[in-house]
Amino acid sequence: QVRMVEFGGRLVQAGDSLRLSCVAPESIFGTYHIGWFRQAPGKERALLASIRANDGRADYADSVKGRFTISRDNTKNTVHLQMNSLKRDDTAIYYCAAKRMTLSAYEYWGQGTQVTVSS
């Protein structure tokens, strides 16, 4: 069973920075693209950033471009999401997920980690 594990979420203040981490099984890390999503109360889950397994290329949603950075640590099977200049609107449950390079749908998901930004 493939299990993604996120951690790092907590309560922070507006303007703070926070880094989330996602550990993927070694069996998929080198061949699956990894994405970070979030879901706020009453809203649909949204893709924020993704990073490709083959070339490390990163893509971002317009809502976080310039504030969030996704990166891979291949020595630890970990993908990080560095979040800067956090706003109250960034409050959500953050999920990481993995998908095969040849498919469009994300296949494996973590349980989520809560990020709360207070003013």
Short mmCIF file of C-alpha atoms in Angstrom, two decimals:
data_model
loop_
_atom_site.label_atom_id
_atom_site.label_comp_id
_atom_site.label_asym_id
_atom_site.label_seq_id
_atom_site.Cartn_x
_atom_site.Cartn_y
_atom_site.Cartn_z
CA GLN A 1 0.00 0.00 0.00
CA VAL A 2 1.39 3.37 -1.03
CA ARG A 3 1.25 5.95 1.73
CA MET A 4 2.14 9.61 1.46
CA VAL A 5 2.85 11.43 4.72
CA GLU A 6 2.67 15.20 5.16
CA PHE A 7 3.85 17.14 8.17
CA GLY A 8 4.76 20.64 9.22
CA GLY A 9 1.38 22.31 9.44
CA ARG A 10 0.66 24.51 12.47
CA LEU A 11 -0.74 27.83 13.62
CA VAL A 12 1.22 30.84 12.38
CA GLN A 13 0.67 34.57 12.08
CA ALA A 14 0.08 36.52 8.89
CA GLY A 15 3.39 37.35 7.24
CA ASP A 16 5.17 34.31 8.67
CA SER A 17 6.86 31.55 6.69
CA LEU A 18 6.29 27.82 7.00
CA ARG A 19 7.70 24.74 5.34
CA LEU A 20 5.61 21.65 4.76
CA SER A 21 7.14 18.30 3.98
CA CYS A 22 5.81 15.24 2.19
CA VAL A 23 7.49 11.86 2.38
CA ALA A 24 6.74 9.41 -0.41
CA PRO A 25 7.63 5.73 -0.60
CA GLU A 26 10.94 5.04 -2.27
CA SER A 27 9.14 2.74 -4.71
CA ILE A 28 7.42 5.68 -6.41
CA PHE A 29 9.45 8.76 -5.55
CA GLY A 30 11.75 8.62 -8.54
CA THR A 31 9.04 8.02 -11.11
CA TYR A 32 5.97 9.92 -9.91
CA HIS A 33 5.25 13.60 -10.09
CA ILE A 34 4.37 15.13 -6.72
CA GLY A 35 1.82 17.85 -6.15
CA TRP A 36 0.72 19.99 -3.21
CA PHE A 37 -2.98 20.77 -2.84
CA ARG A 38 -5.05 22.58 -0.28
CA GLN A 39 -8.67 22.63 0.74
CA ALA A 40 -10.19 25.42 2.76
CA PRO A 41 -13.55 25.10 4.53
CA GLY A 42 -16.37 25.34 2.02
CA LYS A 43 -14.03 25.33 -0.95
CA GLU A 44 -12.87 22.74 -3.43
CA ARG A 45 -9.46 21.20 -3.23
CA ALA A 46 -7.00 23.11 -5.40
CA LEU A 47 -3.61 22.26 -6.86
CA LEU A 48 -0.98 24.76 -5.68
CA ALA A 49 2.29 23.43 -7.01
CA SER A 50 3.75 20.37 -8.63
CA ILE A 51 7.22 19.07 -9.36
CA ARG A 52 8.14 16.53 -11.99
CA ALA A 53 10.12 13.40 -11.25
CA ASN A 54 12.12 13.28 -14.47
CA ASP A 55 13.49 16.82 -14.68
CA GLY A 56 12.47 18.58 -11.46
CA ARG A 57 10.44 21.19 -13.29
CA ALA A 58 8.04 23.01 -10.99
CA ASP A 59 4.70 24.60 -11.81
CA TYR A 60 2.58 26.89 -9.65
CA ALA A 61 -0.96 28.14 -9.40
CA ASP A 62 -1.25 31.88 -9.89
CA SER A 63 -2.55 32.25 -6.34
CA VAL A 64 0.79 31.19 -4.83
CA LYS A 65 3.31 32.03 -7.53
CA GLY A 66 6.14 34.07 -6.06
CA ARG A 67 5.27 33.15 -2.45
CA PHE A 68 5.44 29.35 -2.44
CA THR A 69 8.31 27.17 -3.62
CA ILE A 70 8.18 23.42 -4.18
CA SER A 71 11.38 21.37 -4.09
CA ARG A 72 12.52 17.76 -4.01
CA ASP A 73 15.08 16.16 -1.72
CA ASN A 74 15.93 12.98 -3.57
CA THR A 75 18.10 11.69 -0.70
CA LYS A 76 15.10 11.60 1.64
CA ASN A 77 12.22 10.86 -0.76
CA THR A 78 10.76 14.16 0.37
CA VAL A 79 9.06 17.06 -1.34
CA HIS A 80 8.91 20.39 0.48
CA LEU A 81 6.56 23.31 0.10
CA GLN A 82 8.11 26.52 1.36
CA MET A 83 5.42 29.10 2.04
CA ASN A 84 6.32 32.73 2.61
CA SER A 85 4.29 35.85 3.39
CA LEU A 86 1.39 33.76 4.60
CA LYS A 87 -2.08 35.28 4.57
CA ARG A 88 -5.27 34.36 6.38
CA ASP A 89 -6.60 33.06 3.05
CA ASP A 90 -3.87 30.42 3.11
CA THR A 91 -5.63 28.71 6.01
CA ALA A 92 -6.51 25.21 4.82
CA ILE A 93 -5.68 21.55 5.02
CA TYR A 94 -2.67 20.90 2.80
CA TYR A 95 -2.26 17.59 1.01
CA CYS A 96 0.46 16.07 -1.08
CA ALA A 97 -0.26 13.58 -3.81
CA ALA A 98 1.58 11.55 -6.42
CA LYS A 99 0.78 10.68 -10.00
CA ARG A 100 2.40 8.65 -12.72
CA MET A 101 4.23 10.68 -15.30
CA THR A 102 2.01 9.25 -18.04
CA LEU A 103 -1.33 9.95 -16.37
CA SER A 104 -3.20 13.13 -15.52
CA ALA A 105 -4.91 12.04 -12.31
CA TYR A 106 -3.20 11.97 -8.95
CA GLU A 107 -3.25 8.45 -7.63
CA TYR A 108 -1.86 8.47 -4.08
CA TRP A 109 -2.74 10.95 -1.36
CA GLY A 110 -1.63 11.83 2.13
CA GLN A 111 -3.88 12.45 5.11
CA GLY A 112 -3.32 16.20 5.11
CA THR A 113 -1.76 18.69 7.49
CA GLN A 114 -3.57 21.73 8.89
CA VAL A 115 -2.19 25.21 8.33
CA THR A 116 -3.90 28.04 10.18
CA VAL A 117 -2.89 31.65 9.61
CA SER A 118 -4.06 34.19 12.16
CA SER A 119 -4.06 37.95 11.74
#
